[in-house]
mmCIF file of C-alpha atoms in Angstrom:
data_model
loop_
_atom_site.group_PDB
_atom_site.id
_atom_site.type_symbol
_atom_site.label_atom_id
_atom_site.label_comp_id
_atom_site.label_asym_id
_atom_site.label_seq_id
_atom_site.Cartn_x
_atom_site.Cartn_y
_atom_site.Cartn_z
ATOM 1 C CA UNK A 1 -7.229 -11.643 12.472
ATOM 2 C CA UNK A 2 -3.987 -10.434 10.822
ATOM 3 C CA UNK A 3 -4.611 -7.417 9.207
ATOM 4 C CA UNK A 4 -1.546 -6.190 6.854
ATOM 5 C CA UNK A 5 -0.776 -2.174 5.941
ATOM 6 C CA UNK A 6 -2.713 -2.374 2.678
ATOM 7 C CA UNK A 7 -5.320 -4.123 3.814
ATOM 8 C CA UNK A 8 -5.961 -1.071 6.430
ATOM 9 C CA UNK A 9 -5.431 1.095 3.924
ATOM 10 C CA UNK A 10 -7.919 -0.503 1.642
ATOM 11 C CA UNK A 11 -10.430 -0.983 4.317
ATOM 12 C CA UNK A 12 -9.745 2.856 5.899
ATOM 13 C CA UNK A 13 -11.089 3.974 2.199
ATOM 14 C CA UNK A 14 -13.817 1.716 2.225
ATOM 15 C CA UNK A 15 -14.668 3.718 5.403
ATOM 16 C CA UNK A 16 -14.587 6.894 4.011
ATOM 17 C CA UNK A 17 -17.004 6.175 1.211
ATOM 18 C CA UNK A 18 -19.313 4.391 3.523
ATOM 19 C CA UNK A 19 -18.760 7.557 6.222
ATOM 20 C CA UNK A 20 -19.879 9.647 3.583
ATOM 21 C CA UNK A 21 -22.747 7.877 2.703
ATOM 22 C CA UNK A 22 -23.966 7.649 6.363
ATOM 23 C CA UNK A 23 -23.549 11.292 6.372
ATOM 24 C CA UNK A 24 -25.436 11.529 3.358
ATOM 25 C CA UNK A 25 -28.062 8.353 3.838
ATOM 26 C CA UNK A 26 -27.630 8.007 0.073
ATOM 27 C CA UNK A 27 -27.272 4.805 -1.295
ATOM 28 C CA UNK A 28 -26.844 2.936 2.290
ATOM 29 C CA UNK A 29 -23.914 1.146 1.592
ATOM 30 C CA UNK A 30 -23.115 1.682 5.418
ATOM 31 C CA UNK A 31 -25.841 -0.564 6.674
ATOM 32 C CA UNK A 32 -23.374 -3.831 8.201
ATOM 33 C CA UNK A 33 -24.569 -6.281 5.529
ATOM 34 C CA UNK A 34 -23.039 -4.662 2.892
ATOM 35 C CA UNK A 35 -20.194 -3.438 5.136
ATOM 36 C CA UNK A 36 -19.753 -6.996 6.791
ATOM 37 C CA UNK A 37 -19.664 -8.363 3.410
ATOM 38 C CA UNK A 38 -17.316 -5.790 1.583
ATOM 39 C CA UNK A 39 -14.730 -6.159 4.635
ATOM 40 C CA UNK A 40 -14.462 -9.174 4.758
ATOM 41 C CA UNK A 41 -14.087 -9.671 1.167
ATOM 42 C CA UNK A 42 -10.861 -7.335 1.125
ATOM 43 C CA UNK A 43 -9.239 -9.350 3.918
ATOM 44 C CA UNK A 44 -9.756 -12.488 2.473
ATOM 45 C CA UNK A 45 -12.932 -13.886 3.839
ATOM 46 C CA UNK A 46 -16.031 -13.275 2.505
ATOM 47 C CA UNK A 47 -17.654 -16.067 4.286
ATOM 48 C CA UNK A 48 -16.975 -14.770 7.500
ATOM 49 C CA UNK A 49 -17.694 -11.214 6.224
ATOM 50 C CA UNK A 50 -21.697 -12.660 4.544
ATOM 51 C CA UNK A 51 -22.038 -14.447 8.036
ATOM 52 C CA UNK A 52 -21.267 -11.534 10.223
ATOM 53 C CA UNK A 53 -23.341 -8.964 7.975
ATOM 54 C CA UNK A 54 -26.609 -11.362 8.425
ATOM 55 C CA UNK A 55 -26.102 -11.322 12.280
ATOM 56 C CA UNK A 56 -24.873 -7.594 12.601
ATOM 57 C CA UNK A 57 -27.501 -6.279 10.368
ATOM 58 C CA UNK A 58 -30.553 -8.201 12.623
ATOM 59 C CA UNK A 59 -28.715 -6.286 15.751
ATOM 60 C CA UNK A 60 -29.190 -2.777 13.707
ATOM 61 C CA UNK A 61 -32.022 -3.296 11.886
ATOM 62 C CA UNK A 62 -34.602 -1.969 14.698
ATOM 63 C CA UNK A 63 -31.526 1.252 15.226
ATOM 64 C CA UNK A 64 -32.670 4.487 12.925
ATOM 65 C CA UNK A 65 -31.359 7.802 13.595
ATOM 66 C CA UNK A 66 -34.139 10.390 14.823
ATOM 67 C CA UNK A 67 -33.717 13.547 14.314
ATOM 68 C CA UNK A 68 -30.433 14.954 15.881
ATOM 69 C CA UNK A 69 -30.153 11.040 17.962
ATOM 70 C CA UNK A 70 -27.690 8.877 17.119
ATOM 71 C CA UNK A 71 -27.476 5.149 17.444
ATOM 72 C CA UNK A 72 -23.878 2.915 17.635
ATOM 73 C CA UNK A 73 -22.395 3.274 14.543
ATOM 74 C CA UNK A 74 -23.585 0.815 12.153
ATOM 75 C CA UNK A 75 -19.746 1.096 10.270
ATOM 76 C CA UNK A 76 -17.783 0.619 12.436
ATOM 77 C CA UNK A 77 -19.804 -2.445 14.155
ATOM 78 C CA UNK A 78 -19.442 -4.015 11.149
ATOM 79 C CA UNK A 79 -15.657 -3.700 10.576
ATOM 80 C CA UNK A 80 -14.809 -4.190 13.842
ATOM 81 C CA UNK A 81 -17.055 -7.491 13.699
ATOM 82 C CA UNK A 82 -15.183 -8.673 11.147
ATOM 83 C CA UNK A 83 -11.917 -7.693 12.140
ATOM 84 C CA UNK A 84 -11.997 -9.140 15.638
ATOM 85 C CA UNK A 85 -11.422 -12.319 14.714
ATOM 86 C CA UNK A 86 -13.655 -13.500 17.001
ATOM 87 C CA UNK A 87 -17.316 -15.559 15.559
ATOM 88 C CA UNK A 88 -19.788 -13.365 14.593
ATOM 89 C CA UNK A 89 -21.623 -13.763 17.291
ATOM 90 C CA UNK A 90 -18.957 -12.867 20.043
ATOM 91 C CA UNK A 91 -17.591 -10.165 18.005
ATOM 92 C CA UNK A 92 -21.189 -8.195 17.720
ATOM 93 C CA UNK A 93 -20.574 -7.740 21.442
ATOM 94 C CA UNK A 94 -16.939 -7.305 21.195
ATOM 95 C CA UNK A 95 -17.512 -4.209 18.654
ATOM 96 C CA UNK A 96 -19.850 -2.305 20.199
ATOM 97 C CA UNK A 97 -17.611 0.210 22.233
ATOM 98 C CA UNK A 98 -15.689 0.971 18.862
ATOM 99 C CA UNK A 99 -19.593 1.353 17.649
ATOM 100 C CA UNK A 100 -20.118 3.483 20.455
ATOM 101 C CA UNK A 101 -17.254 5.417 20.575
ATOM 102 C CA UNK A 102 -17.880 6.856 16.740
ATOM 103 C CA UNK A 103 -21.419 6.983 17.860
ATOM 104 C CA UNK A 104 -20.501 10.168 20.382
ATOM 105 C CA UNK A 105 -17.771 11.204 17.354
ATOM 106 C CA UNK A 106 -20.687 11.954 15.116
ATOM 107 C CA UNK A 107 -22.617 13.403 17.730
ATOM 108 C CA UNK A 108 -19.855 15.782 18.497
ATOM 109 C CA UNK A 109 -20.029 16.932 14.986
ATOM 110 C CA UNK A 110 -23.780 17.828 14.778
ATOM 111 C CA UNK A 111 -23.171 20.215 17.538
ATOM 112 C CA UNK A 112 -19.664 21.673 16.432
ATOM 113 C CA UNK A 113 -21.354 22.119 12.713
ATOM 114 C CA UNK A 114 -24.053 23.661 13.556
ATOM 115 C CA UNK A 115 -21.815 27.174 14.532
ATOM 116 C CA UNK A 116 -22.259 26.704 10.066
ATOM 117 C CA UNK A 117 -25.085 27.515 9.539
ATOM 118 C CA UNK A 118 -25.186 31.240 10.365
ATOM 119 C CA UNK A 119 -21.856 31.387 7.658
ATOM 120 C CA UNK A 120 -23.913 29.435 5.220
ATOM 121 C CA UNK A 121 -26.878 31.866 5.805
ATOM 122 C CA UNK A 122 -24.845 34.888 5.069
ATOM 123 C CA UNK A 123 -23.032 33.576 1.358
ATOM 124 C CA UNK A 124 -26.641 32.213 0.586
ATOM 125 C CA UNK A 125 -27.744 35.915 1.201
ATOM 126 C CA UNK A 126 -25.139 37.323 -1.113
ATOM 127 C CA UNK A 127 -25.387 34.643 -3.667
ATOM 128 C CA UNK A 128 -21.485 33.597 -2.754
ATOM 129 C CA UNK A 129 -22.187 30.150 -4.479
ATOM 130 C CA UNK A 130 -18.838 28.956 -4.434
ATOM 131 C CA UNK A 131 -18.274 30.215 -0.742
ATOM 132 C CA UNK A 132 -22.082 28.542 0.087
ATOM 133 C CA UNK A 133 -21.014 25.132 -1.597
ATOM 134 C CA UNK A 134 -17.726 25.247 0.254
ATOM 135 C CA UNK A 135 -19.218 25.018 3.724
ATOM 136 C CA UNK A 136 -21.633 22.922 2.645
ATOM 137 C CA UNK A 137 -19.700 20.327 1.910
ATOM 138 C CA UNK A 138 -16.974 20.907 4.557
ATOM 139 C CA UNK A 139 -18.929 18.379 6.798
ATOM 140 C CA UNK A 140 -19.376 15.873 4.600
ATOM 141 C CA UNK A 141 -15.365 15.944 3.827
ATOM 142 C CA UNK A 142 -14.289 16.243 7.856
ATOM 143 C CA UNK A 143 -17.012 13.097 8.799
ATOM 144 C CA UNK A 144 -15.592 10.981 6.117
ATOM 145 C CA UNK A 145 -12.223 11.673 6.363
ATOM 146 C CA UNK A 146 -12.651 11.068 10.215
ATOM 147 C CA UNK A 147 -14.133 7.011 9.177
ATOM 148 C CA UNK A 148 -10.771 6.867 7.471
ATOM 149 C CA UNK A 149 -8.834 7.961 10.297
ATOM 150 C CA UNK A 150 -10.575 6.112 13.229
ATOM 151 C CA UNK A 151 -10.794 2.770 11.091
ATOM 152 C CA UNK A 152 -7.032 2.893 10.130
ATOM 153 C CA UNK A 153 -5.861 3.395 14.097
ATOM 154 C CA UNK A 154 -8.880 0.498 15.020
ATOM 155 C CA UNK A 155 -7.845 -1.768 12.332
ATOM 156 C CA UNK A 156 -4.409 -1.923 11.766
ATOM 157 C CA UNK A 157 -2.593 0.745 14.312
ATOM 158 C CA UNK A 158 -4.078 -0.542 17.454
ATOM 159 C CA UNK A 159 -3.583 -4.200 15.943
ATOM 160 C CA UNK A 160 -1.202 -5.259 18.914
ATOM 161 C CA UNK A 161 -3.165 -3.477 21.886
ATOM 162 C CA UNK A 162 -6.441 -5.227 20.960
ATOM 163 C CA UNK A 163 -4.709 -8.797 20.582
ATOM 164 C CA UNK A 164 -3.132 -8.245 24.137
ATOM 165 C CA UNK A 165 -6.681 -7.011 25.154
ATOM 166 C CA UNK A 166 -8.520 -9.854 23.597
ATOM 167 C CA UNK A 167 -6.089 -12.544 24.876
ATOM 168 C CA UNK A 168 -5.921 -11.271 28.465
ATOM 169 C CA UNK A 169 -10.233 -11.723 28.732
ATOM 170 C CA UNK A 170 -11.025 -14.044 31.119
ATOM 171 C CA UNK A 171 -13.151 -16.848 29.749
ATOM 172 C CA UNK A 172 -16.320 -15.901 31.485
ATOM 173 C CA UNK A 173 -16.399 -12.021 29.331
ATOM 174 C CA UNK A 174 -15.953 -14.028 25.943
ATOM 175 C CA UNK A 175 -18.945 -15.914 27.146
ATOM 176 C CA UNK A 176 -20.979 -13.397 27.887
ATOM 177 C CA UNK A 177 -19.733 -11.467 24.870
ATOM 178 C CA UNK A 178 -21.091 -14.476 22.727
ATOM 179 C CA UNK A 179 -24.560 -14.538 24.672
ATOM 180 C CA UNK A 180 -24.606 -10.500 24.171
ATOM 181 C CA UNK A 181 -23.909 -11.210 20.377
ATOM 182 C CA UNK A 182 -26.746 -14.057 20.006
ATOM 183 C CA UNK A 183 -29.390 -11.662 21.890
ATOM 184 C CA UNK A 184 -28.844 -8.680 20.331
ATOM 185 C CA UNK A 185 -30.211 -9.995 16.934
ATOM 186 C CA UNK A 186 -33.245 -10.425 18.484
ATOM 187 C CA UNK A 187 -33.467 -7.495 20.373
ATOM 188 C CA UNK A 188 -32.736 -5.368 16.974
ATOM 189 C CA UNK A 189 -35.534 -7.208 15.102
ATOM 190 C CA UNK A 190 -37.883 -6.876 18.188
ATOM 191 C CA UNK A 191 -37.292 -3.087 17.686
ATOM 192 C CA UNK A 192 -37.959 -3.022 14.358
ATOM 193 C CA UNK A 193 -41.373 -4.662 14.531
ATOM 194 C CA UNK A 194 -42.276 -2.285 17.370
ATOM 195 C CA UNK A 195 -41.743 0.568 14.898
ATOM 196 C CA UNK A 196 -43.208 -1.077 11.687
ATOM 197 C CA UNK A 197 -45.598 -3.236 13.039
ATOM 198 C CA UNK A 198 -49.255 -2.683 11.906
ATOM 199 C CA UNK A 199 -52.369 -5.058 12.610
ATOM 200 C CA UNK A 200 -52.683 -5.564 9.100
ATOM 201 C CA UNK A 201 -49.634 -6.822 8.368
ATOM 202 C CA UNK A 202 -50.125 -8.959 11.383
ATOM 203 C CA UNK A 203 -50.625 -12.515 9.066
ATOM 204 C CA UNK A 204 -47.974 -11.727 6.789
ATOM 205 C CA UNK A 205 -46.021 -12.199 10.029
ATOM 206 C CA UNK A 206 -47.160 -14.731 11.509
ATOM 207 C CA UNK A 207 -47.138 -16.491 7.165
ATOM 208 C CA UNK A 208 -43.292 -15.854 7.232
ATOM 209 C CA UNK A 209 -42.862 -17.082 11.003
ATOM 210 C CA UNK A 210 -44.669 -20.539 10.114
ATOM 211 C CA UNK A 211 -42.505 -20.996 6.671
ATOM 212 C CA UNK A 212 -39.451 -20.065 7.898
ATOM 213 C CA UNK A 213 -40.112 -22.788 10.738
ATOM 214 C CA UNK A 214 -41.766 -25.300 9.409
ATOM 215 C CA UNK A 215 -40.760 -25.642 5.808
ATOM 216 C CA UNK A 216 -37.167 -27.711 5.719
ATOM 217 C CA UNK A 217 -34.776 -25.576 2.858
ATOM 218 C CA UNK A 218 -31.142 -24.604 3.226
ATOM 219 C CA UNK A 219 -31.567 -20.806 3.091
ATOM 220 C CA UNK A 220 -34.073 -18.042 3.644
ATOM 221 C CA UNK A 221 -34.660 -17.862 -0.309
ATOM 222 C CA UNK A 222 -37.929 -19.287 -0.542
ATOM 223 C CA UNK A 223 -39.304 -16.850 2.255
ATOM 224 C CA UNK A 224 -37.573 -13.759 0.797
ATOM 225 C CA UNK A 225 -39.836 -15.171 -2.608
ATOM 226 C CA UNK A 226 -43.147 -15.575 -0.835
ATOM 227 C CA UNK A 227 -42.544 -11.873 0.684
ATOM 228 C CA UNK A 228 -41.403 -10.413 -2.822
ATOM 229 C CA UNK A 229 -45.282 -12.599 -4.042
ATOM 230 C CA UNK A 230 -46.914 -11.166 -0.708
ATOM 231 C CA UNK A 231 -45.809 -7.178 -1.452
ATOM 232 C CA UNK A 232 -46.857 -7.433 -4.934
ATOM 233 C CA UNK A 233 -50.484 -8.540 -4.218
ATOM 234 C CA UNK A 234 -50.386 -6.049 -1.490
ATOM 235 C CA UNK A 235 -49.129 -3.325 -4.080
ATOM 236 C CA UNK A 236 -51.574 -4.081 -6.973
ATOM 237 C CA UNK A 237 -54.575 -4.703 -4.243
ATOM 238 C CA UNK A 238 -53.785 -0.992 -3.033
ATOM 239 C CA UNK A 239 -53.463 0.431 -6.662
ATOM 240 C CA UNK A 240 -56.722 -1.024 -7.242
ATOM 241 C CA UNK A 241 -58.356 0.665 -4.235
ATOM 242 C CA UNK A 242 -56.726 4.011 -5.261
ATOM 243 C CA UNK A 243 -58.230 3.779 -8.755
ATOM 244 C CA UNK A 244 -61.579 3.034 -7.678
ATOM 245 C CA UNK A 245 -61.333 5.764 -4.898
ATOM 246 C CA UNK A 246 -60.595 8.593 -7.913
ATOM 247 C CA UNK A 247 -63.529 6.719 -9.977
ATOM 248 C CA UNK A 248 -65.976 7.417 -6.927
ATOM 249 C CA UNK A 249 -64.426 10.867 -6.270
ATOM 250 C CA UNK A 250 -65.121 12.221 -9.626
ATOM 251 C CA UNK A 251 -68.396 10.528 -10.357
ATOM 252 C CA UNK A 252 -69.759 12.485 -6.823
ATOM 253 C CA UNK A 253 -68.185 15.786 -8.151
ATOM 254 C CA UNK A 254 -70.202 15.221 -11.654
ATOM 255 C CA UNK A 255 -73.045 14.374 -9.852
ATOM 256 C CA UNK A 256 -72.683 17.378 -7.526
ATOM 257 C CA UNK A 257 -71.629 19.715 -10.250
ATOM 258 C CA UNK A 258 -74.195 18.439 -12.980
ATOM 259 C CA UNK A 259 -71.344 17.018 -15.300
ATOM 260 C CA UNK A 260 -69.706 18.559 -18.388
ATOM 261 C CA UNK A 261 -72.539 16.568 -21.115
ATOM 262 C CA UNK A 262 -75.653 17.572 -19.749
ATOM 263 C CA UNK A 263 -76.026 20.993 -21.573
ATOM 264 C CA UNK A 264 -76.942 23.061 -18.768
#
């Protein structure tokens, strides 16, 4: 896919805000669905872009940062998915070593930024507020403006490297590419059960499994309803047990402490 100076431009500040809210992991406007969907909206395609952030987002979905690990890059997976110009599936696979690559970027950072903290210490000890909020922020500014700068060079710079790379592949590495693509979905959501999984949500599971099989409809809708139905029962049913737990709690504590009414 062709992608023209403003459009890099465009789509470099997209990846700023969305580098800063990965930094941040405040509104999560990086997670590929939404970044799938907003590229490829500015280049033209939003399709493409809706189709790519349903598959890329399945591949991430089970991929959570941990402490001071990182996982690919969920931004730049999904630009690069898009940008490829490749299907969705093939491109998941085709976008992982820009993925990758940002992944040990970021990484990089946690360690350099951490020689902060010490500074940071010292204003907060002499109430330097303005000095304090400086370095606070520093990071936030240097990660984002780093999306912007890797995205521009991956999207539009490097536009003529990556179509000689792309065009010399032998057939048998886009195949394999697509394969790669169509697992990793799987492989993403597998993860993300293993993590979330819990024996009592094991028939809402298996409920969603059967409907989404079994039941003939042109999009996932109807099961996204009967999940919205299932966590509202599950919600109320809890809020109920919570209420009758305090109930129970403070009838044994009048019991045990002879209660307020009976004039002793």
């Amino acid at each position: 896919m062709t992608v023209s100076l403003g459009q890099g431009l465009i789509i470099s500040l997209f990846a700023i805000i969305a580098g800063a809210d990965f930094w941040l992991e405040g509104f999560y406007i990086f997670r590929p669905m939404i970044v799938c969907t907003i590229t490829g909206l500015l280049l033209g395609d939003l399709r493409l872009g809706i189709i790519a952030g349903g598959l890329t987002e399945l591949a991430f979905a089970g991929l959570t940062p941990v402490g001071g690990t990182q996982p690919p890059n969920p931004i730049m997976a999904g630009i690069m998915n898009v940008v490829s110009g490749h299907s969705p599936a093939t491109a998941i696979g085709w976008s992982l070593p820009f993925s990758i690559l940002m992944q040990y970027i970021v990484l990089f950072y946690y360690s350099a930024f951490s020689l902060l903290t010490k500074k940071a210490m010292e204003y907060a000890g002499k109430a330097e507020t303005k000095k304090f909020t400086g370095i606070v922020l520093a990071p936030t500014f240097i990660v984002a403006l780093t999306y912007g700068i890797f995205t521009f060079l991956c999207v539009y710079s490097a536009q003529a490297p990556m179509s000689q790379l792309v065009n010399a592949m032998p057939g048998w590495l886009s195949h394999g590419f697509e394969i790669a693509g169509g697992i990793l979905p799987a492989v993403g959501f597998a993860m993300l059960l293993k993590n979330m999984l819990k024996n009592k949500y094991v028939p809402y599971l298996l409920l969603g499994f059967t409907a989404a099989c079994f039941i003939k409809f042109g999009n996932l809708m109807p099961v996204a309803v009967i999940g919205i139905a299932l966590a509202m029962i599950e919600f109320e049913r809890a809020k109920k047990d919570r209420d009758t737990n305090e109930k129970l709690r403070e009838i044994e504590q009048n019991a045990n402490s002879g209660g307020d009414n009976d004039g002793i």
